[in-house]
Amino acid sequence: MEYMILPFKRYFEFSGRSRRKEFWMFALLNILVTSAIYVLLFASGGAGTVFNETDPGSGAAFGWLMGGFGLLLLGWGLITLIPSIAVSVRRLHDRDMSGWWYLGVIVGSLIPLLNFIIVIGFIVLMALPGTPGPNRFGPDPKDPTSASIFE
């Protein structure tokens, strides 16, 4: 649980390194919260109203309902935008790569067909272990002698 909220504690920290565990636990938190919002949408009957052809007014109800959940999704996205970028940059630093590579991932993801390859490559890159020992971006976050990151 500590690793899930660690990127919020390191909100604007783009320097240093982050472990795979920090990156993937934060990704899991994003998936869980987003899924919970969608479960609330479906549980409230919002998904069924869009397919209701017998009641022409049900589309308006769906728009109102989806708008509320859309605001929840937008809010969560805005809250996690900076920590997501920061933890990705720090994860690249752990691989001894510049954080500017993440900008290439973002721009490349906007290109049709190429985006799939880039996203898969980014996922693989984030799953690879970091460079052992200190590198140009800081000490090894897995080193037990380094300072505690939870204080």
PDB file of C-alpha atoms in Angstrom:
ATOM      1  CA  MET A   1       0.000   0.000   0.000  1.00  0.00           C
ATOM      2  CA  GLU A   2       2.879   2.374   0.749  1.00  0.00           C
ATOM      3  CA  TYR A   3       4.160   2.097  -2.799  1.00  0.00           C
ATOM      4  CA  MET A   4       0.712   2.899  -4.204  1.00  0.00           C
ATOM      5  CA  ILE A   5       0.661   6.328  -2.594  1.00  0.00           C
ATOM      6  CA  LEU A   6       4.397   7.064  -2.765  1.00  0.00           C
ATOM      7  CA  PRO A   7       4.084   8.941  -6.098  1.00  0.00           C
ATOM      8  CA  PHE A   8       1.653  11.329  -4.364  1.00  0.00           C
ATOM      9  CA  LYS A   9       4.262  11.982  -1.662  1.00  0.00           C
ATOM     10  CA  ARG A  10       6.831  12.632  -4.409  1.00  0.00           C
ATOM     11  CA  TYR A  11       4.321  14.694  -6.446  1.00  0.00           C
ATOM     12  CA  PHE A  12       6.642  17.127  -8.262  1.00  0.00           C
ATOM     13  CA  GLU A  13       9.840  15.127  -7.846  1.00  0.00           C
ATOM     14  CA  PHE A  14      11.226  14.483 -11.315  1.00  0.00           C
ATOM     15  CA  SER A  15      14.774  13.787 -10.136  1.00  0.00           C
ATOM     16  CA  GLY A  16      16.079  10.601  -8.618  1.00  0.00           C
ATOM     17  CA  ARG A  17      15.022   7.039  -9.259  1.00  0.00           C
ATOM     18  CA  SER A  18      11.960   4.860  -8.675  1.00  0.00           C
ATOM     19  CA  ARG A  19      11.755   1.110  -8.345  1.00  0.00           C
ATOM     20  CA  ARG A  20       9.603  -1.079 -10.535  1.00  0.00           C
ATOM     21  CA  LYS A  21       7.454  -1.769  -7.502  1.00  0.00           C
ATOM     22  CA  GLU A  22       6.614   1.930  -7.080  1.00  0.00           C
ATOM     23  CA  PHE A  23       5.721   2.326 -10.765  1.00  0.00           C
ATOM     24  CA  TRP A  24       3.587  -0.813 -11.035  1.00  0.00           C
ATOM     25  CA  MET A  25       1.805  -0.364  -7.696  1.00  0.00           C
ATOM     26  CA  PHE A  26       0.843   3.167  -8.753  1.00  0.00           C
ATOM     27  CA  ALA A  27      -0.355   1.786 -12.100  1.00  0.00           C
ATOM     28  CA  LEU A  28      -2.410  -0.793 -10.180  1.00  0.00           C
ATOM     29  CA  LEU A  29      -3.926   1.965  -8.036  1.00  0.00           C
ATOM     30  CA  ASN A  30      -4.931   3.836 -11.203  1.00  0.00           C
ATOM     31  CA  ILE A  31      -6.526   0.704 -12.645  1.00  0.00           C
ATOM     32  CA  LEU A  32      -8.406  -0.049  -9.414  1.00  0.00           C
ATOM     33  CA  VAL A  33      -9.789   3.480  -8.995  1.00  0.00           C
ATOM     34  CA  THR A  34     -10.774   3.792 -12.656  1.00  0.00           C
ATOM     35  CA  SER A  35     -12.411   0.352 -12.561  1.00  0.00           C
ATOM     36  CA  ALA A  36     -14.312   1.293  -9.397  1.00  0.00           C
ATOM     37  CA  ILE A  37     -15.695   4.392 -11.117  1.00  0.00           C
ATOM     38  CA  TYR A  38     -16.856   2.287 -14.066  1.00  0.00           C
ATOM     39  CA  VAL A  39     -18.396  -0.298 -11.714  1.00  0.00           C
ATOM     40  CA  LEU A  40     -20.344   2.526 -10.054  1.00  0.00           C
ATOM     41  CA  LEU A  41     -21.493   3.685 -13.484  1.00  0.00           C
ATOM     42  CA  PHE A  42     -22.729   0.232 -14.484  1.00  0.00           C
ATOM     43  CA  ALA A  43     -24.210  -0.512 -11.049  1.00  0.00           C
ATOM     44  CA  SER A  44     -26.234   2.691 -11.183  1.00  0.00           C
ATOM     45  CA  GLY A  45     -27.825   1.522 -14.420  1.00  0.00           C
ATOM     46  CA  GLY A  46     -26.043   4.071 -16.545  1.00  0.00           C
ATOM     47  CA  ALA A  47     -24.836   1.568 -19.096  1.00  0.00           C
ATOM     48  CA  GLY A  48     -28.331   0.177 -19.695  1.00  0.00           C
ATOM     49  CA  THR A  49     -29.964   3.513 -20.504  1.00  0.00           C
ATOM     50  CA  VAL A  50     -27.902   4.091 -23.620  1.00  0.00           C
ATOM     51  CA  PHE A  51     -29.371   0.956 -25.241  1.00  0.00           C
ATOM     52  CA  ASN A  52     -32.986   1.627 -24.216  1.00  0.00           C
ATOM     53  CA  GLU A  53     -34.763   2.241 -27.534  1.00  0.00           C
ATOM     54  CA  THR A  54     -38.288   2.181 -26.056  1.00  0.00           C
ATOM     55  CA  ASP A  55     -37.773   5.347 -24.001  1.00  0.00           C
ATOM     56  CA  PRO A  56     -36.409   8.161 -26.174  1.00  0.00           C
ATOM     57  CA  GLY A  57     -35.761  10.332 -23.123  1.00  0.00           C
ATOM     58  CA  SER A  58     -33.387   7.840 -21.528  1.00  0.00           C
ATOM     59  CA  GLY A  59     -30.465   9.190 -23.535  1.00  0.00           C
ATOM     60  CA  ALA A  60     -30.670  12.466 -21.631  1.00  0.00           C
ATOM     61  CA  ALA A  61     -30.574  10.576 -18.345  1.00  0.00           C
ATOM     62  CA  PHE A  62     -27.510   8.713 -19.542  1.00  0.00           C
ATOM     63  CA  GLY A  63     -25.825  11.970 -20.502  1.00  0.00           C
ATOM     64  CA  TRP A  64     -26.416  13.379 -17.030  1.00  0.00           C
ATOM     65  CA  LEU A  65     -25.267  10.164 -15.366  1.00  0.00           C
ATOM     66  CA  MET A  66     -22.214   9.762 -17.561  1.00  0.00           C
ATOM     67  CA  GLY A  67     -21.401  13.425 -17.069  1.00  0.00           C
ATOM     68  CA  GLY A  68     -21.139  12.883 -13.322  1.00  0.00           C
ATOM     69  CA  PHE A  69     -18.939   9.832 -13.690  1.00  0.00           C
ATOM     70  CA  GLY A  70     -17.032  11.598 -16.443  1.00  0.00           C
ATOM     71  CA  LEU A  71     -16.232  14.342 -13.954  1.00  0.00           C
ATOM     72  CA  LEU A  72     -15.001  11.709 -11.500  1.00  0.00           C
ATOM     73  CA  LEU A  73     -12.750  10.219 -14.188  1.00  0.00           C
ATOM     74  CA  LEU A  74     -11.540  13.677 -15.210  1.00  0.00           C
ATOM     75  CA  GLY A  75     -10.828  14.577 -11.591  1.00  0.00           C
ATOM     76  CA  TRP A  76      -8.891  11.368 -10.989  1.00  0.00           C
ATOM     77  CA  GLY A  77      -6.972  11.897 -14.226  1.00  0.00           C
ATOM     78  CA  LEU A  78      -6.006  15.431 -13.240  1.00  0.00           C
ATOM     79  CA  ILE A  79      -5.014  14.354  -9.726  1.00  0.00           C
ATOM     80  CA  THR A  80      -2.758  11.582 -11.059  1.00  0.00           C
ATOM     81  CA  LEU A  81      -1.362  13.348 -14.144  1.00  0.00           C
ATOM     82  CA  ILE A  82       1.732  14.898 -12.541  1.00  0.00           C
ATOM     83  CA  PRO A  83       2.553  11.899 -10.294  1.00  0.00           C
ATOM     84  CA  SER A  84       2.190   9.561 -13.305  1.00  0.00           C
ATOM     85  CA  ILE A  85       4.614  11.615 -15.363  1.00  0.00           C
ATOM     86  CA  ALA A  86       7.013  11.994 -12.425  1.00  0.00           C
ATOM     87  CA  VAL A  87       7.087   8.287 -11.538  1.00  0.00           C
ATOM     88  CA  SER A  88       7.597   7.407 -15.227  1.00  0.00           C
ATOM     89  CA  VAL A  89      10.516   9.841 -15.482  1.00  0.00           C
ATOM     90  CA  ARG A  90      12.065   8.484 -12.284  1.00  0.00           C
ATOM     91  CA  ARG A  91      11.575   4.936 -13.587  1.00  0.00           C
ATOM     92  CA  LEU A  92      13.447   5.873 -16.764  1.00  0.00           C
ATOM     93  CA  HIS A  93      16.179   7.330 -14.543  1.00  0.00           C
ATOM     94  CA  ASP A  94      16.394   3.955 -12.800  1.00  0.00           C
ATOM     95  CA  ARG A  95      17.143   2.459 -16.219  1.00  0.00           C
ATOM     96  CA  ASP A  96      19.870   5.151 -16.604  1.00  0.00           C
ATOM     97  CA  MET A  97      17.865   6.913 -19.318  1.00  0.00           C
ATOM     98  CA  SER A  98      16.928  10.571 -19.543  1.00  0.00           C
ATOM     99  CA  GLY A  99      13.389  11.476 -18.574  1.00  0.00           C
ATOM    100  CA  TRP A 100      13.041  13.234 -21.934  1.00  0.00           C
ATOM    101  CA  TRP A 101      12.493   9.792 -23.479  1.00  0.00           C
ATOM    102  CA  TYR A 102       9.022   9.919 -21.933  1.00  0.00           C
ATOM    103  CA  LEU A 103       8.180  12.895 -24.159  1.00  0.00           C
ATOM    104  CA  GLY A 104       9.006  10.673 -27.137  1.00  0.00           C
ATOM    105  CA  VAL A 105       6.622   8.046 -25.791  1.00  0.00           C
ATOM    106  CA  ILE A 106       3.834  10.641 -25.483  1.00  0.00           C
ATOM    107  CA  VAL A 107       4.398  12.107 -28.965  1.00  0.00           C
ATOM    108  CA  GLY A 108       4.850   8.679 -30.554  1.00  0.00           C
ATOM    109  CA  SER A 109       1.638   7.466 -28.951  1.00  0.00           C
ATOM    110  CA  LEU A 110      -0.275  10.084 -30.924  1.00  0.00           C
ATOM    111  CA  ILE A 111       0.741   8.513 -34.254  1.00  0.00           C
ATOM    112  CA  PRO A 112      -1.783   5.911 -35.458  1.00  0.00           C
ATOM    113  CA  LEU A 113      -0.516   2.308 -35.674  1.00  0.00           C
ATOM    114  CA  LEU A 114       2.822   3.326 -34.191  1.00  0.00           C
ATOM    115  CA  ASN A 115       1.178   3.998 -30.839  1.00  0.00           C
ATOM    116  CA  PHE A 116       0.582   0.290 -30.158  1.00  0.00           C
ATOM    117  CA  ILE A 117       4.254  -0.564 -30.689  1.00  0.00           C
ATOM    118  CA  ILE A 118       5.409   2.369 -28.574  1.00  0.00           C
ATOM    119  CA  VAL A 119       3.055   1.562 -25.692  1.00  0.00           C
ATOM    120  CA  ILE A 120       4.131  -2.105 -25.688  1.00  0.00           C
ATOM    121  CA  GLY A 121       7.777  -1.006 -25.762  1.00  0.00           C
ATOM    122  CA  PHE A 122       7.172   1.382 -22.864  1.00  0.00           C
ATOM    123  CA  ILE A 123       5.492  -1.345 -20.806  1.00  0.00           C
ATOM    124  CA  VAL A 124       8.434  -3.689 -21.435  1.00  0.00           C
ATOM    125  CA  LEU A 125      10.902  -0.915 -20.577  1.00  0.00           C
ATOM    126  CA  MET A 126       9.114  -0.182 -17.300  1.00  0.00           C
ATOM    127  CA  ALA A 127       9.214  -3.896 -16.421  1.00  0.00           C
ATOM    128  CA  LEU A 128      12.978  -4.225 -16.872  1.00  0.00           C
ATOM    129  CA  PRO A 129      15.136  -3.983 -13.748  1.00  0.00           C
ATOM    130  CA  GLY A 130      16.985  -0.772 -12.998  1.00  0.00           C
ATOM    131  CA  THR A 131      20.725  -0.396 -13.222  1.00  0.00           C
ATOM    132  CA  PRO A 132      22.344  -1.868 -10.106  1.00  0.00           C
ATOM    133  CA  GLY A 133      24.155   0.566  -7.851  1.00  0.00           C
ATOM    134  CA  PRO A 134      24.227   4.331  -8.200  1.00  0.00           C
ATOM    135  CA  ASN A 135      23.947   5.943 -11.619  1.00  0.00           C
ATOM    136  CA  ARG A 136      23.994   9.546 -12.873  1.00  0.00           C
ATOM    137  CA  PHE A 137      20.458  10.082 -11.524  1.00  0.00           C
ATOM    138  CA  GLY A 138      21.117   9.002  -7.949  1.00  0.00           C
ATOM    139  CA  PRO A 139      21.569   6.045  -5.622  1.00  0.00           C
ATOM    140  CA  ASP A 140      19.983   2.668  -6.209  1.00  0.00           C
ATOM    141  CA  PRO A 141      16.468   2.735  -4.675  1.00  0.00           C
ATOM    142  CA  LYS A 142      16.738  -0.992  -3.895  1.00  0.00           C
ATOM    143  CA  ASP A 143      19.932  -0.484  -1.877  1.00  0.00           C
ATOM    144  CA  PRO A 144      19.106  -1.293   1.760  1.00  0.00           C
ATOM    145  CA  THR A 145      21.729   1.192   3.003  1.00  0.00           C
ATOM    146  CA  SER A 146      20.124   4.175   1.258  1.00  0.00           C
ATOM    147  CA  ALA A 147      17.801   6.511   3.142  1.00  0.00           C
ATOM    148  CA  SER A 148      14.230   5.390   3.747  1.00  0.00           C
ATOM    149  CA  ILE A 149      11.837   6.665   1.102  1.00  0.00           C
ATOM    150  CA  PHE A 150       8.806   6.474   3.369  1.00  0.00           C
ATOM    151  CA  GLU A 151       9.949   9.059   5.918  1.00  0.00           C
TER     152      GLU A 151
END
